[in-house]
Amino acid sequence: MEKTSFSIIEKELTEQNIVLEAELAPVIKRVIHTTADFEYVKTLKFSDGVINIIKNALKNGADIITDTNMAKAGINKKSLAKYGGEVHCFMADDDVATEAKEKNLTRAAVSMQKASEIEKPLVFAVGNAPTALFELCSLIEKGYKPVAVIGVPVGFVNVVAAKEMIMKAGVPFIVNQGRKGGSNVAAAICNALLYNLND
Amino acid sequence: MEKTSFSIIEKELTEQNIVLEAELAPVIKRVIHTTADFEYVKTLKFSDGVINIIKNALKNGADIITDTNMAKAGINKKSLAKYGGEVHCFMADDDVATEAKEKNLTRAAVSMQKASEIEKPLVFAVGNAPTALFELCSLIEKGYKPVAVIGVPVGFVNVVAAKEMIMKAGVPFIVNQGRKGGSNVAAAICNALLYNLND
């Protein structure tokens, strides 16, 4: 059924005279598959070479950090584990909740700080919290170097700005410009990369 | 921030001259909040009285069945537990995988069969698999009575048909007509109901 879905997506892209860059196509098509929304063709933005940067990191055992347990649930953890990687989401951790309250930060921001202490290459997949992206920008400014940031939070407040900011942070990124995105989109992008690691 | 988001959504609905039915508004607005997609105003369909039917069942401890662990992850399980309900997703169960292979069915279909054996009132929240909806139609035809079916699978194959079919099955429903939907939408609808149980 997935194969048929992708055929329909390809057919409709052709009917709309849309030609996707070969390197980006698996990601864009999987996001459309997950959302049934062709608008992502226009709004998904990729920094130069980001696909291979993330694929190489995942092949070498990089971990993925998400900002929701929904995104974590959606990422194919078996595929990732084959290469030695795992998915972390610290949002529901008690120490994160406590620290967020003490420092008057969001749990998403504290989760990013906690993740940045992991001494492994990390791919960040943010599907919900713009404050996670703001915190990543701040960590990057202080010298932290993630493998890449997948920045696809959804929403109406600070979301557009957070995405614009992470695209200027000087790190590899995949971002969906505008309001749309979500944990499902974050998971779909990770899975598209995982399923095509050796292409 | 959530409050501000809902204010923006309300403002934009007003600007578009859209007036939502009071009973349905919390569900429609939360789906827009989750997707940043105002198209749902037009496509979400509700059977008569379904909001109160589901709320009353949840208040009396009904369980929720999902067809993905992502939807399960997204539903506010603490809110549900207050009333004695829990969320089940059988998709990753070994017995489901085995039976699906033996009977040449999808795991989603077998998951629905397994759920239907639970002797409790159940709300089904289907965000992914049209075959889950087809199986529910078949179970209902044989006499099974769910509290309601939230039918919001997303996709390109059988999805539109499965949604049309469940709307004619004679059970209370919330369905998003067309291709769009998803586990995030299924979870958002459940949470909208849980957060407004006493309104």
Short mmCIF file of C-alpha atoms in Angstrom, two decimals:
data_model
loop_
_atom_site.label_atom_id
_atom_site.label_comp_id
_atom_site.label_asym_id
_atom_site.label_seq_id
_atom_site.Cartn_x
_atom_site.Cartn_y
_atom_site.Cartn_z
CA MET A 1 0.00 0.00 0.00
CA GLU A 2 2.90 2.33 0.75
CA LYS A 3 4.26 1.67 -2.73
CA THR A 4 0.90 2.56 -4.30
CA SER A 5 0.74 5.72 -2.19
CA PHE A 6 4.14 6.84 -3.39
CA SER A 7 3.12 6.12 -7.01
CA ILE A 8 0.05 8.32 -6.60
CA ILE A 9 2.17 11.07 -5.03
CA GLU A 10 4.66 10.87 -7.92
CA LYS A 11 1.88 10.93 -10.49
CA GLU A 12 0.27 14.00 -8.93
CA LEU A 13 3.61 15.80 -8.66
CA THR A 14 4.15 15.13 -12.39
CA GLU A 15 0.64 16.41 -13.18
CA GLN A 16 1.53 19.60 -11.33
CA ASN A 17 4.80 19.81 -13.33
CA ILE A 18 6.84 19.54 -10.15
CA VAL A 19 10.29 17.98 -10.45
CA LEU A 20 11.98 17.27 -7.14
CA GLU A 21 15.76 17.23 -6.70
CA ALA A 22 16.73 13.55 -6.59
CA GLU A 23 18.54 13.91 -3.27
CA LEU A 24 15.60 15.62 -1.56
CA ALA A 25 12.78 13.64 -3.18
CA PRO A 26 12.53 10.80 -0.62
CA VAL A 27 12.14 13.27 2.24
CA ILE A 28 9.62 15.51 0.49
CA LYS A 29 7.57 12.54 -0.75
CA ARG A 30 7.46 10.93 2.69
CA VAL A 31 6.28 14.17 4.27
CA ILE A 32 3.48 14.36 1.68
CA HIS A 33 2.70 10.70 2.40
CA THR A 34 2.39 11.53 6.12
CA THR A 35 0.30 14.69 5.71
CA ALA A 36 -1.49 14.35 2.34
CA ASP A 37 -0.44 17.97 1.94
CA PHE A 38 1.43 18.97 -1.23
CA GLU A 39 2.15 22.44 0.17
CA TYR A 40 5.30 20.98 1.74
CA VAL A 41 6.89 20.89 -1.74
CA LYS A 42 7.17 24.66 -1.55
CA THR A 43 7.93 25.16 2.11
CA LEU A 44 10.50 22.49 3.00
CA LYS A 45 13.97 24.06 2.98
CA PHE A 46 17.27 22.18 3.01
CA SER A 47 20.75 23.53 3.67
CA ASP A 48 23.41 22.47 1.16
CA GLY A 49 24.39 18.84 1.51
CA VAL A 50 22.24 18.27 4.61
CA ILE A 51 20.85 14.95 3.36
CA ASN A 52 24.25 13.32 3.12
CA ILE A 53 25.46 14.94 6.32
CA ILE A 54 22.59 13.41 8.29
CA LYS A 55 22.77 10.04 6.49
CA ASN A 56 26.51 9.72 7.17
CA ALA A 57 26.01 10.60 10.82
CA LEU A 58 23.18 8.07 11.23
CA LYS A 59 25.28 5.40 9.49
CA ASN A 60 27.98 6.10 12.06
CA GLY A 61 25.64 5.68 15.02
CA ALA A 62 24.42 9.23 15.70
CA ASP A 63 21.47 9.53 18.08
CA ILE A 64 18.28 11.49 17.40
CA ILE A 65 16.80 13.95 19.93
CA THR A 66 13.11 14.80 19.69
CA ASP A 67 11.00 17.32 21.56
CA THR A 68 7.93 15.09 21.86
CA ASN A 69 7.28 11.49 22.77
CA MET A 70 4.96 11.39 19.73
CA ALA A 71 7.88 12.00 17.38
CA LYS A 72 9.94 9.44 19.30
CA ALA A 73 7.11 6.93 18.92
CA GLY A 74 6.98 7.56 15.18
CA ILE A 75 10.67 7.16 14.36
CA ASN A 76 11.72 3.70 13.23
CA LYS A 77 13.91 2.81 16.18
CA LYS A 78 14.83 -0.64 14.82
CA SER A 79 16.31 0.89 11.65
CA LEU A 80 18.26 3.37 13.73
CA ALA A 81 19.50 0.72 16.18
CA LYS A 82 21.06 -1.28 13.32
CA TYR A 83 23.67 1.46 13.08
CA GLY A 84 24.05 1.99 16.82
CA GLY A 85 21.79 5.02 17.20
CA GLU A 86 18.87 5.61 19.52
CA VAL A 87 16.13 8.20 19.98
CA HIS A 88 15.91 10.32 23.10
CA CYS A 89 13.09 12.52 24.32
CA PHE A 90 13.67 14.19 27.67
CA MET A 91 10.40 16.11 27.82
CA ALA A 92 8.74 13.89 30.43
CA ASP A 93 11.84 13.54 32.67
CA ASP A 94 11.39 14.67 36.25
CA ASP A 95 14.76 16.46 36.37
CA VAL A 96 13.79 18.43 33.26
CA ALA A 97 10.48 19.51 34.82
CA THR A 98 12.22 20.58 38.05
CA GLU A 99 14.96 22.51 36.28
CA ALA A 100 12.47 24.20 33.95
CA LYS A 101 10.50 25.43 36.93
CA GLU A 102 13.62 26.61 38.79
CA LYS A 103 15.06 28.47 35.80
CA ASN A 104 11.71 29.63 34.43
CA LEU A 105 12.41 27.97 31.09
CA THR A 106 10.25 25.65 29.01
CA ARG A 107 10.79 21.91 29.38
CA ALA A 108 11.67 21.90 25.68
CA ALA A 109 14.54 24.35 26.26
CA VAL A 110 15.87 22.36 29.22
CA SER A 111 15.55 19.15 27.18
CA MET A 112 17.81 20.64 24.52
CA GLN A 113 20.38 21.65 27.16
CA LYS A 114 20.28 18.14 28.60
CA ALA A 115 20.72 16.63 25.14
CA SER A 116 23.68 18.88 24.36
CA GLU A 117 25.58 17.21 27.20
CA ILE A 118 25.47 13.84 25.42
CA GLU A 119 28.94 13.22 24.04
CA LYS A 120 27.81 11.77 20.72
CA PRO A 121 26.91 13.26 17.35
CA LEU A 122 23.25 14.25 17.56
CA VAL A 123 20.53 14.97 15.02
CA PHE A 124 17.77 17.15 16.52
CA ALA A 125 14.22 16.63 15.29
CA VAL A 126 11.96 19.38 16.63
CA GLY A 127 8.28 18.90 15.75
CA ASN A 128 6.55 20.90 18.40
CA ALA A 129 8.32 23.54 20.47
CA PRO A 130 9.73 26.74 18.98
CA THR A 131 11.53 27.26 22.30
CA ALA A 132 13.54 24.11 21.53
CA LEU A 133 14.80 25.83 18.37
CA PHE A 134 15.53 29.09 20.20
CA GLU A 135 17.53 27.16 22.82
CA LEU A 136 19.43 25.29 20.10
CA CYS A 137 20.31 28.65 18.49
CA SER A 138 21.64 29.84 21.83
CA LEU A 139 23.65 26.63 22.41
CA ILE A 140 25.08 26.86 18.88
CA GLU A 141 26.10 30.45 19.49
CA LYS A 142 28.01 29.24 22.54
CA GLY A 143 29.87 26.71 20.40
CA TYR A 144 27.67 23.60 20.46
CA LYS A 145 27.70 21.69 17.17
CA PRO A 146 24.75 19.39 16.37
CA VAL A 147 25.02 17.20 13.26
CA ALA A 148 21.90 18.94 11.96
CA VAL A 149 18.59 20.37 13.08
CA ILE A 150 15.30 19.21 11.62
CA GLY A 151 13.11 22.17 12.54
CA VAL A 152 9.45 21.53 11.84
CA PRO A 153 7.43 22.79 14.80
CA VAL A 154 3.80 23.61 14.04
CA GLY A 155 1.80 26.51 15.31
CA PHE A 156 0.85 30.11 15.61
CA VAL A 157 3.18 31.67 18.18
CA ASN A 158 6.93 32.12 17.59
CA VAL A 159 7.00 29.15 15.22
CA VAL A 160 7.74 31.05 12.02
CA ALA A 161 10.42 33.15 13.75
CA ALA A 162 12.09 30.15 15.38
CA LYS A 163 12.40 28.42 12.01
CA GLU A 164 13.88 31.52 10.36
CA MET A 165 16.38 31.81 13.20
CA ILE A 166 17.60 28.21 13.07
CA MET A 167 18.15 28.54 9.31
CA LYS A 168 20.61 31.35 10.05
CA ALA A 169 22.39 29.57 12.90
CA GLY A 170 25.14 28.18 10.71
CA VAL A 171 24.33 24.50 11.12
CA PRO A 172 22.94 21.99 8.60
CA PHE A 173 19.14 22.10 8.65
CA ILE A 174 15.90 20.79 7.23
CA VAL A 175 13.15 23.30 8.03
CA ASN A 176 9.54 23.71 7.00
CA GLN A 177 8.98 27.42 6.55
CA GLY A 178 5.72 28.82 7.82
CA ARG A 179 3.28 27.52 10.39
CA LYS A 180 2.97 23.92 9.34
CA GLY A 181 4.91 20.93 10.61
CA GLY A 182 4.46 18.64 13.59
CA SER A 183 5.76 15.59 15.38
CA ASN A 184 4.47 13.42 12.57
CA VAL A 185 6.44 15.48 10.04
CA ALA A 186 9.59 15.32 12.19
CA ALA A 187 9.27 11.54 12.40
CA ALA A 188 8.57 11.23 8.67
CA ILE A 189 11.74 13.16 7.79
CA CYS A 190 13.86 10.99 10.09
CA ASN A 191 12.33 7.82 8.64
CA ALA A 192 12.82 9.00 5.04
CA LEU A 193 16.52 9.40 5.80
CA LEU A 194 16.74 6.08 7.66
CA TYR A 195 15.01 4.16 4.85
CA ASN A 196 17.35 5.59 2.22
CA LEU A 197 20.64 5.55 4.10
CA ASN A 198 22.49 3.71 1.38
CA ASP A 199 21.11 5.46 -1.70
CA MET B 1 1.36 30.13 24.62
CA GLU B 2 -1.50 27.72 23.94
CA LYS B 3 -3.96 30.41 24.98
CA THR B 4 -2.38 32.89 22.54
CA SER B 5 -2.49 30.27 19.78
CA PHE B 6 -6.18 29.70 20.31
CA SER B 7 -6.80 33.48 20.28
CA ILE B 8 -5.02 33.74 16.93
CA ILE B 9 -7.04 30.82 15.56
CA GLU B 10 -10.29 32.43 16.76
CA LYS B 11 -9.31 35.78 15.26
CA GLU B 12 -8.51 34.24 11.88
CA LEU B 13 -11.74 32.23 11.88
CA THR B 14 -13.65 35.47 12.51
CA GLU B 15 -11.74 37.22 9.72
CA GLN B 16 -12.83 34.41 7.41
CA ASN B 17 -16.43 34.84 8.64
CA ILE B 18 -16.46 31.31 10.01
CA VAL B 19 -18.73 30.62 12.96
CA LEU B 20 -18.23 27.23 14.56
CA GLU B 21 -21.00 25.36 16.37
CA ALA B 22 -20.28 25.84 20.08
CA GLU B 23 -20.30 22.12 20.80
CA LEU B 24 -17.84 21.32 18.00
CA ALA B 25 -15.57 24.35 18.35
CA PRO B 26 -13.09 22.94 20.89
CA VAL B 27 -12.40 19.92 18.67
CA ILE B 28 -12.09 21.89 15.42
CA LYS B 29 -9.88 24.54 17.01
CA ARG B 30 -7.56 21.98 18.58
CA VAL B 31 -7.16 20.19 15.25
CA ILE B 32 -6.22 23.53 13.65
CA HIS B 33 -3.83 24.14 16.55
CA THR B 34 -2.18 20.77 15.87
CA THR B 35 -1.94 21.12 12.09
CA ALA B 36 -1.96 24.89 11.37
CA ASP B 37 -4.40 23.90 8.64
CA PHE B 38 -7.76 25.70 8.46
CA GLU B 39 -9.02 23.26 5.81
CA TYR B 40 -10.23 21.04 8.66
CA VAL B 41 -13.08 23.50 9.30
CA LYS B 42 -14.66 22.25 6.10
CA THR B 43 -13.76 18.58 6.22
CA LEU B 44 -14.35 17.49 9.83
CA LYS B 45 -17.73 15.74 10.05
CA PHE B 46 -19.59 14.92 13.25
CA SER B 47 -22.57 12.62 13.73
CA ASP B 48 -25.43 14.06 15.77
CA GLY B 49 -24.62 14.32 19.45
CA VAL B 50 -21.26 12.57 19.10
CA ILE B 51 -19.43 15.09 21.32
CA ASN B 52 -21.62 14.38 24.35
CA ILE B 53 -21.70 10.67 23.64
CA ILE B 54 -17.91 10.46 23.76
CA LYS B 55 -17.58 12.83 26.72
CA ASN B 56 -20.08 10.87 28.78
CA ALA B 57 -18.33 7.62 27.97
CA LEU B 58 -14.92 9.02 28.91
CA LYS B 59 -16.34 10.42 32.15
CA ASN B 60 -17.55 6.93 32.93
CA GLY B 61 -14.15 5.34 32.35
CA ALA B 62 -14.25 4.28 28.69
CA ASP B 63 -10.91 3.26 27.18
CA ILE B 64 -9.47 4.61 23.92
CA ILE B 65 -8.09 2.31 21.20
CA THR B 66 -5.59 3.74 18.71
CA ASP B 67 -4.05 2.26 15.60
CA THR B 68 -0.59 3.78 16.16
CA ASN B 69 1.75 4.17 19.08
CA MET B 70 2.21 7.79 17.94
CA ALA B 71 -1.45 8.56 18.62
CA LYS B 72 -1.18 6.73 21.94
CA ALA B 73 1.87 8.83 22.83
CA GLY B 74 -0.02 12.01 22.00
CA ILE B 75 -3.17 11.40 24.02
CA ASN B 76 -3.17 12.90 27.51
CA LYS B 77 -3.21 9.66 29.49
CA LYS B 78 -3.21 11.40 32.88
CA SER B 79 -6.46 13.22 32.05
CA LEU B 80 -8.00 9.97 30.88
CA ALA B 81 -6.79 8.01 33.93
CA LYS B 82 -8.60 10.44 36.27
CA TYR B 83 -11.86 8.92 35.06
CA GLY B 84 -10.60 5.35 34.98
CA GLY B 85 -9.83 5.08 31.27
CA GLU B 86 -6.65 4.04 29.51
CA VAL B 87 -5.28 4.03 25.96
CA HIS B 88 -4.48 0.80 24.16
CA CYS B 89 -2.54 0.26 20.96
CA PHE B 90 -2.08 -3.35 19.94
CA MET B 91 -0.16 -2.70 16.70
CA ALA B 92 3.24 -3.78 18.04
CA ASP B 93 1.97 -6.86 19.91
CA ASP B 94 3.56 -10.17 18.88
CA ASP B 95 0.25 -12.05 18.89
CA VAL B 96 -1.21 -9.44 16.54
CA ALA B 97 1.71 -9.80 14.12
CA THR B 98 1.42 -13.61 14.17
CA GLU B 99 -2.33 -13.63 13.65
CA ALA B 100 -2.11 -11.04 10.88
CA LYS B 101 0.36 -13.24 9.02
CA GLU B 102 -1.69 -16.40 9.54
CA LYS B 103 -4.97 -14.81 8.44
CA ASN B 104 -3.42 -12.60 5.75
CA LEU B 105 -4.89 -9.49 7.38
CA THR B 106 -3.24 -6.20 8.31
CA ARG B 107 -2.03 -5.76 11.87
CA ALA B 108 -4.44 -2.83 12.11
CA ALA B 109 -7.40 -5.11 11.31
CA VAL B 110 -6.29 -7.73 13.84
CA SER B 111 -5.74 -4.96 16.42
CA MET B 112 -9.35 -3.88 16.01
CA GLN B 113 -10.54 -7.49 16.46
CA LYS B 114 -8.43 -7.80 19.59
CA ALA B 115 -9.81 -4.52 20.95
CA SER B 116 -13.39 -5.57 20.30
CA GLU B 117 -12.91 -8.40 22.80
CA ILE B 118 -12.34 -5.90 25.64
CA GLU B 119 -15.52 -5.88 27.73
CA LYS B 120 -15.60 -2.14 28.31
CA PRO B 121 -17.04 0.80 26.39
CA LEU B 122 -14.43 1.80 23.82
CA VAL B 123 -13.74 4.92 21.77
CA PHE B 124 -11.71 4.11 18.64
CA ALA B 125 -9.25 6.71 17.38
CA VAL B 126 -7.91 5.70 13.97
CA GLY B 127 -5.23 8.05 12.62
CA ASN B 128 -3.41 5.86 10.19
CA ALA B 129 -4.86 2.65 8.81
CA PRO B 130 -7.94 2.58 6.58
CA THR B 131 -8.01 -1.20 7.13
CA ALA B 132 -8.73 -0.48 10.81
CA LEU B 133 -11.87 1.37 9.72
CA PHE B 134 -12.88 -1.39 7.27
CA GLU B 135 -12.48 -3.97 10.05
CA LEU B 136 -14.53 -1.84 12.43
CA CYS B 137 -17.30 -1.64 9.79
CA SER B 138 -17.24 -5.41 9.55
CA LEU B 139 -17.32 -5.87 13.35
CA ILE B 140 -20.19 -3.37 13.64
CA GLU B 141 -22.13 -5.25 10.97
CA LYS B 142 -21.74 -8.37 13.10
CA GLY B 143 -23.21 -6.53 16.08
CA TYR B 144 -20.23 -4.93 17.80
CA LYS B 145 -21.04 -1.53 19.33
CA PRO B 146 -18.19 0.92 19.93
CA VAL B 147 -19.00 4.13 21.81
CA ALA B 148 -17.81 6.05 18.76
CA VAL B 149 -15.22 5.98 16.00
CA ILE B 150 -12.83 8.86 15.42
CA GLY B 151 -11.84 8.13 11.82
CA VAL B 152 -9.00 10.35 10.65
CA PRO B 153 -6.51 8.20 8.76
CA VAL B 154 -4.32 10.08 6.31
CA GLY B 155 -3.26 8.99 2.88
CA PHE B 156 -3.78 8.14 -0.72
CA VAL B 157 -5.03 4.55 -0.86
CA ASN B 158 -8.48 3.50 0.46
CA VAL B 159 -8.47 6.32 2.97
CA VAL B 160 -11.30 8.37 1.47
CA ALA B 161 -13.43 5.25 0.96
CA ALA B 162 -12.82 3.94 4.48
CA LYS B 163 -13.96 7.24 5.96
CA GLU B 164 -17.13 7.31 3.83
CA MET B 165 -17.88 3.75 4.89
CA ILE B 166 -17.52 4.33 8.63
CA MET B 167 -19.83 7.36 8.39
CA LYS B 168 -22.53 5.00 7.11
CA ALA B 169 -21.91 2.25 9.66
CA GLY B 170 -24.58 3.47 12.06
CA VAL B 171 -22.29 4.38 14.96
CA PRO B 172 -21.40 7.79 16.38
CA PHE B 173 -18.40 9.23 14.50
CA ILE B 174 -15.98 12.09 14.07
CA VAL B 175 -14.42 11.80 10.61
CA ASN B 176 -12.19 14.02 8.51
CA GLN B 177 -13.43 13.66 4.94
CA GLY B 178 -10.77 13.46 2.26
CA ARG B 179 -7.13 12.47 2.41
CA LYS B 180 -5.97 14.46 5.40
CA GLY B 181 -5.75 13.37 9.00
CA GLY B 182 -3.11 11.52 10.97
CA SER B 183 -2.10 10.22 14.36
CA ASN B 184 -1.55 13.79 15.53
CA VAL B 185 -5.10 14.70 14.49
CA ALA B 186 -6.52 11.61 16.21
CA ALA B 187 -4.69 12.53 19.42
CA ALA B 188 -5.76 16.18 19.16
CA ILE B 189 -9.44 15.21 18.88
CA CYS B 190 -9.19 12.91 21.91
CA ASN B 191 -7.42 15.61 23.92
CA ALA B 192 -9.94 18.30 22.92
CA LEU B 193 -12.68 16.06 24.32
CA LEU B 194 -10.70 15.21 27.46
CA TYR B 195 -9.88 18.88 28.20
CA ASN B 196 -13.55 19.91 27.91
CA LEU B 197 -15.26 16.97 29.57
CA ASN B 198 -17.29 19.11 31.92
CA ASP B 199 -18.32 21.93 29.56
#
